[in-house]
């Protein structure tokens, strides 16, 4: 994994790029990226509930996958990263408070990078976990204007 600028500058640009994604208008998160780690947090909102009154599985999946992929991206300043596979396990329903997913790299094998994520509620209970395989995309961050805007 190639690094060319100060890590903090890359991490802030990734945060800017992540928050600029249109999907985040539906799930307004916060994100903090550091070396091989990304934490994404979201205030629980009833608009994200299924009919039984707690978070829809898509919310769990999104935050778990996003935090894992951005943990991987934190270590690669050249090529963008994409999710090849991702598995999610929901352990408890959540209907209030704030959730936080923390992604970390678990293994690097050539171009393949494995990462996992753990989601906790605002009382520190684990409510979901996920893990996956991440790969370099066929384009680099220089092609993403939202990333470039985050460097300025």
mmCIF file of C-alpha atoms in Angstrom:
data_model
loop_
_atom_site.group_PDB
_atom_site.id
_atom_site.type_symbol
_atom_site.label_atom_id
_atom_site.label_comp_id
_atom_site.label_asym_id
_atom_site.label_seq_id
_atom_site.Cartn_x
_atom_site.Cartn_y
_atom_site.Cartn_z
ATOM 1 C CA UNK A 1 0.000 0.000 0.000
ATOM 2 C CA UNK A 2 1.497 3.260 -1.185
ATOM 3 C CA UNK A 3 1.670 6.473 0.872
ATOM 4 C CA UNK A 4 2.920 9.776 -0.556
ATOM 5 C CA UNK A 5 1.438 12.662 1.484
ATOM 6 C CA UNK A 6 1.281 13.189 5.222
ATOM 7 C CA UNK A 7 -1.141 10.553 6.557
ATOM 8 C CA UNK A 8 -3.342 13.120 8.298
ATOM 9 C CA UNK A 9 -3.909 14.986 5.043
ATOM 10 C CA UNK A 10 -4.975 11.754 3.319
ATOM 11 C CA UNK A 11 -7.291 10.842 6.195
ATOM 12 C CA UNK A 12 -8.988 14.279 6.187
ATOM 13 C CA UNK A 13 -9.454 14.033 2.395
ATOM 14 C CA UNK A 14 -11.037 10.590 2.813
ATOM 15 C CA UNK A 15 -13.363 11.950 5.501
ATOM 16 C CA UNK A 16 -14.384 14.812 3.213
ATOM 17 C CA UNK A 17 -14.967 12.396 0.328
ATOM 18 C CA UNK A 18 -17.027 10.048 2.508
ATOM 19 C CA UNK A 19 -19.275 12.786 3.868
ATOM 20 C CA UNK A 20 -19.862 14.160 0.344
ATOM 21 C CA UNK A 21 -21.498 10.907 -0.816
ATOM 22 C CA UNK A 22 -25.201 11.477 -1.590
ATOM 23 C CA UNK A 23 -26.235 8.364 0.400
ATOM 24 C CA UNK A 24 -25.113 10.125 3.552
ATOM 25 C CA UNK A 25 -28.024 12.541 3.187
ATOM 26 C CA UNK A 26 -30.181 9.555 4.216
ATOM 27 C CA UNK A 27 -27.856 8.420 6.990
ATOM 28 C CA UNK A 28 -26.073 11.582 8.227
ATOM 29 C CA UNK A 29 -22.924 10.171 9.893
ATOM 30 C CA UNK A 30 -19.749 11.465 11.438
ATOM 31 C CA UNK A 31 -16.418 9.860 10.543
ATOM 32 C CA UNK A 32 -12.916 9.839 11.991
ATOM 33 C CA UNK A 33 -10.077 8.111 10.155
ATOM 34 C CA UNK A 34 -6.642 7.287 11.537
ATOM 35 C CA UNK A 35 -3.956 4.731 10.736
ATOM 36 C CA UNK A 36 -5.647 1.452 9.704
ATOM 37 C CA UNK A 37 -8.836 2.499 11.511
ATOM 38 C CA UNK A 38 -12.089 4.289 10.763
ATOM 39 C CA UNK A 39 -14.918 5.110 13.175
ATOM 40 C CA UNK A 40 -18.328 6.072 11.840
ATOM 41 C CA UNK A 41 -21.117 7.210 14.120
ATOM 42 C CA UNK A 42 -24.811 7.842 13.555
ATOM 43 C CA UNK A 43 -27.630 9.150 15.730
ATOM 44 C CA UNK A 44 -30.428 6.596 15.706
ATOM 45 C CA UNK A 45 -33.467 8.065 13.952
ATOM 46 C CA UNK A 46 -36.921 6.484 13.560
ATOM 47 C CA UNK A 47 -36.769 7.213 9.816
ATOM 48 C CA UNK A 48 -34.178 4.369 9.654
ATOM 49 C CA UNK A 49 -36.488 1.843 11.363
ATOM 50 C CA UNK A 50 -38.239 -1.196 9.943
ATOM 51 C CA UNK A 51 -41.877 -1.827 10.885
ATOM 52 C CA UNK A 52 -40.911 -3.422 14.230
ATOM 53 C CA UNK A 53 -39.463 -0.173 15.590
ATOM 54 C CA UNK A 54 -35.701 -0.622 15.408
ATOM 55 C CA UNK A 55 -32.895 -0.028 12.914
ATOM 56 C CA UNK A 56 -33.233 -1.642 9.513
ATOM 57 C CA UNK A 57 -30.421 -4.050 8.610
ATOM 58 C CA UNK A 58 -29.245 -1.706 5.867
ATOM 59 C CA UNK A 59 -28.100 0.777 8.513
ATOM 60 C CA UNK A 60 -26.006 -1.837 10.305
ATOM 61 C CA UNK A 61 -24.515 -3.037 7.020
ATOM 62 C CA UNK A 62 -23.725 0.455 5.741
ATOM 63 C CA UNK A 63 -21.833 1.587 8.832
ATOM 64 C CA UNK A 64 -19.985 -1.719 9.277
ATOM 65 C CA UNK A 65 -18.928 -1.909 5.625
ATOM 66 C CA UNK A 66 -18.053 1.787 5.399
ATOM 67 C CA UNK A 67 -15.884 1.730 8.520
ATOM 68 C CA UNK A 68 -14.023 -1.372 7.312
ATOM 69 C CA UNK A 69 -13.421 -0.077 3.772
ATOM 70 C CA UNK A 70 -12.217 3.304 5.050
ATOM 71 C CA UNK A 71 -9.857 1.604 7.522
ATOM 72 C CA UNK A 72 -8.311 -0.075 4.471
ATOM 73 C CA UNK A 73 -8.382 3.170 2.471
ATOM 74 C CA UNK A 74 -6.486 4.928 5.273
ATOM 75 C CA UNK A 75 -3.416 2.917 4.341
ATOM 76 C CA UNK A 76 -3.553 3.395 0.556
ATOM 77 C CA UNK A 77 -3.101 6.895 -0.831
ATOM 78 C CA UNK A 78 -2.949 5.833 -4.455
ATOM 79 C CA UNK A 79 -5.784 3.596 -5.589
ATOM 80 C CA UNK A 80 -9.302 3.877 -4.235
ATOM 81 C CA UNK A 81 -10.603 0.793 -2.408
ATOM 82 C CA UNK A 82 -13.776 -1.215 -2.986
ATOM 83 C CA UNK A 83 -15.565 -3.979 -1.100
ATOM 84 C CA UNK A 84 -15.221 -7.393 -2.757
ATOM 85 C CA UNK A 85 -17.148 -9.322 -0.081
ATOM 86 C CA UNK A 86 -18.666 -8.376 3.256
ATOM 87 C CA UNK A 87 -20.508 -10.385 5.898
ATOM 88 C CA UNK A 88 -22.591 -8.831 8.636
ATOM 89 C CA UNK A 89 -23.950 -10.282 11.877
ATOM 90 C CA UNK A 90 -26.624 -8.328 13.751
ATOM 91 C CA UNK A 91 -26.581 -9.189 17.449
ATOM 92 C CA UNK A 92 -29.155 -6.807 18.957
ATOM 93 C CA UNK A 93 -31.889 -4.408 17.858
ATOM 94 C CA UNK A 94 -31.264 -0.696 18.389
ATOM 95 C CA UNK A 95 -34.042 1.870 18.652
ATOM 96 C CA UNK A 96 -32.459 4.894 20.345
ATOM 97 C CA UNK A 97 -29.195 6.648 21.100
ATOM 98 C CA UNK A 98 -26.107 6.614 18.925
ATOM 99 C CA UNK A 99 -24.283 3.764 17.190
ATOM 100 C CA UNK A 100 -20.609 3.661 16.276
ATOM 101 C CA UNK A 101 -18.858 1.252 13.918
ATOM 102 C CA UNK A 102 -15.089 0.884 14.263
ATOM 103 C CA UNK A 103 -13.284 -0.746 11.356
ATOM 104 C CA UNK A 104 -9.748 -2.159 11.482
ATOM 105 C CA UNK A 105 -7.451 -4.044 9.125
ATOM 106 C CA UNK A 106 -6.918 -7.691 10.098
ATOM 107 C CA UNK A 107 -4.716 -9.059 7.295
ATOM 108 C CA UNK A 108 -2.890 -7.949 4.154
ATOM 109 C CA UNK A 109 -2.119 -10.508 1.461
ATOM 110 C CA UNK A 110 -0.731 -8.800 -1.632
ATOM 111 C CA UNK A 111 -3.543 -6.747 -3.187
ATOM 112 C CA UNK A 112 -6.136 -8.361 -0.911
ATOM 113 C CA UNK A 113 -6.844 -6.656 2.382
ATOM 114 C CA UNK A 114 -9.129 -8.092 5.042
ATOM 115 C CA UNK A 115 -10.852 -5.908 7.603
ATOM 116 C CA UNK A 116 -13.469 -6.190 10.299
ATOM 117 C CA UNK A 117 -15.796 -3.819 12.058
ATOM 118 C CA UNK A 118 -17.576 -3.819 15.403
ATOM 119 C CA UNK A 119 -20.668 -1.710 16.060
ATOM 120 C CA UNK A 120 -21.532 -0.563 19.565
ATOM 121 C CA UNK A 121 -24.457 1.352 20.991
ATOM 122 C CA UNK A 122 -24.042 4.416 23.191
ATOM 123 C CA UNK A 123 -23.689 2.168 26.262
ATOM 124 C CA UNK A 124 -20.767 0.263 24.739
ATOM 125 C CA UNK A 125 -22.683 -2.947 23.966
ATOM 126 C CA UNK A 126 -21.733 -4.765 20.766
ATOM 127 C CA UNK A 127 -24.821 -4.750 18.539
ATOM 128 C CA UNK A 128 -23.303 -5.970 15.247
ATOM 129 C CA UNK A 129 -20.072 -7.159 13.662
ATOM 130 C CA UNK A 130 -18.840 -7.527 10.113
ATOM 131 C CA UNK A 131 -15.830 -8.590 8.100
ATOM 132 C CA UNK A 132 -14.808 -8.572 4.487
ATOM 133 C CA UNK A 133 -12.310 -8.574 1.678
ATOM 134 C CA UNK A 134 -11.267 -5.273 0.100
ATOM 135 C CA UNK A 135 -9.368 -4.636 -3.118
ATOM 136 C CA UNK A 136 -7.826 -1.693 -4.979
ATOM 137 C CA UNK A 137 -10.203 -0.088 -7.479
ATOM 138 C CA UNK A 138 -9.153 0.421 -11.122
ATOM 139 C CA UNK A 139 -8.871 4.193 -10.505
ATOM 140 C CA UNK A 140 -7.077 6.380 -8.013
ATOM 141 C CA UNK A 141 -8.132 9.119 -5.621
ATOM 142 C CA UNK A 142 -6.882 11.793 -8.015
ATOM 143 C CA UNK A 143 -9.938 10.975 -10.179
ATOM 144 C CA UNK A 144 -12.364 11.748 -7.332
ATOM 145 C CA UNK A 145 -13.103 15.466 -7.042
ATOM 146 C CA UNK A 146 -14.529 15.141 -3.519
ATOM 147 C CA UNK A 147 -11.219 13.645 -2.374
ATOM 148 C CA UNK A 148 -9.246 16.425 -4.101
ATOM 149 C CA UNK A 149 -11.511 19.060 -2.484
ATOM 150 C CA UNK A 150 -10.635 17.581 0.918
ATOM 151 C CA UNK A 151 -6.914 18.169 0.329
ATOM 152 C CA UNK A 152 -7.312 21.902 -0.339
#
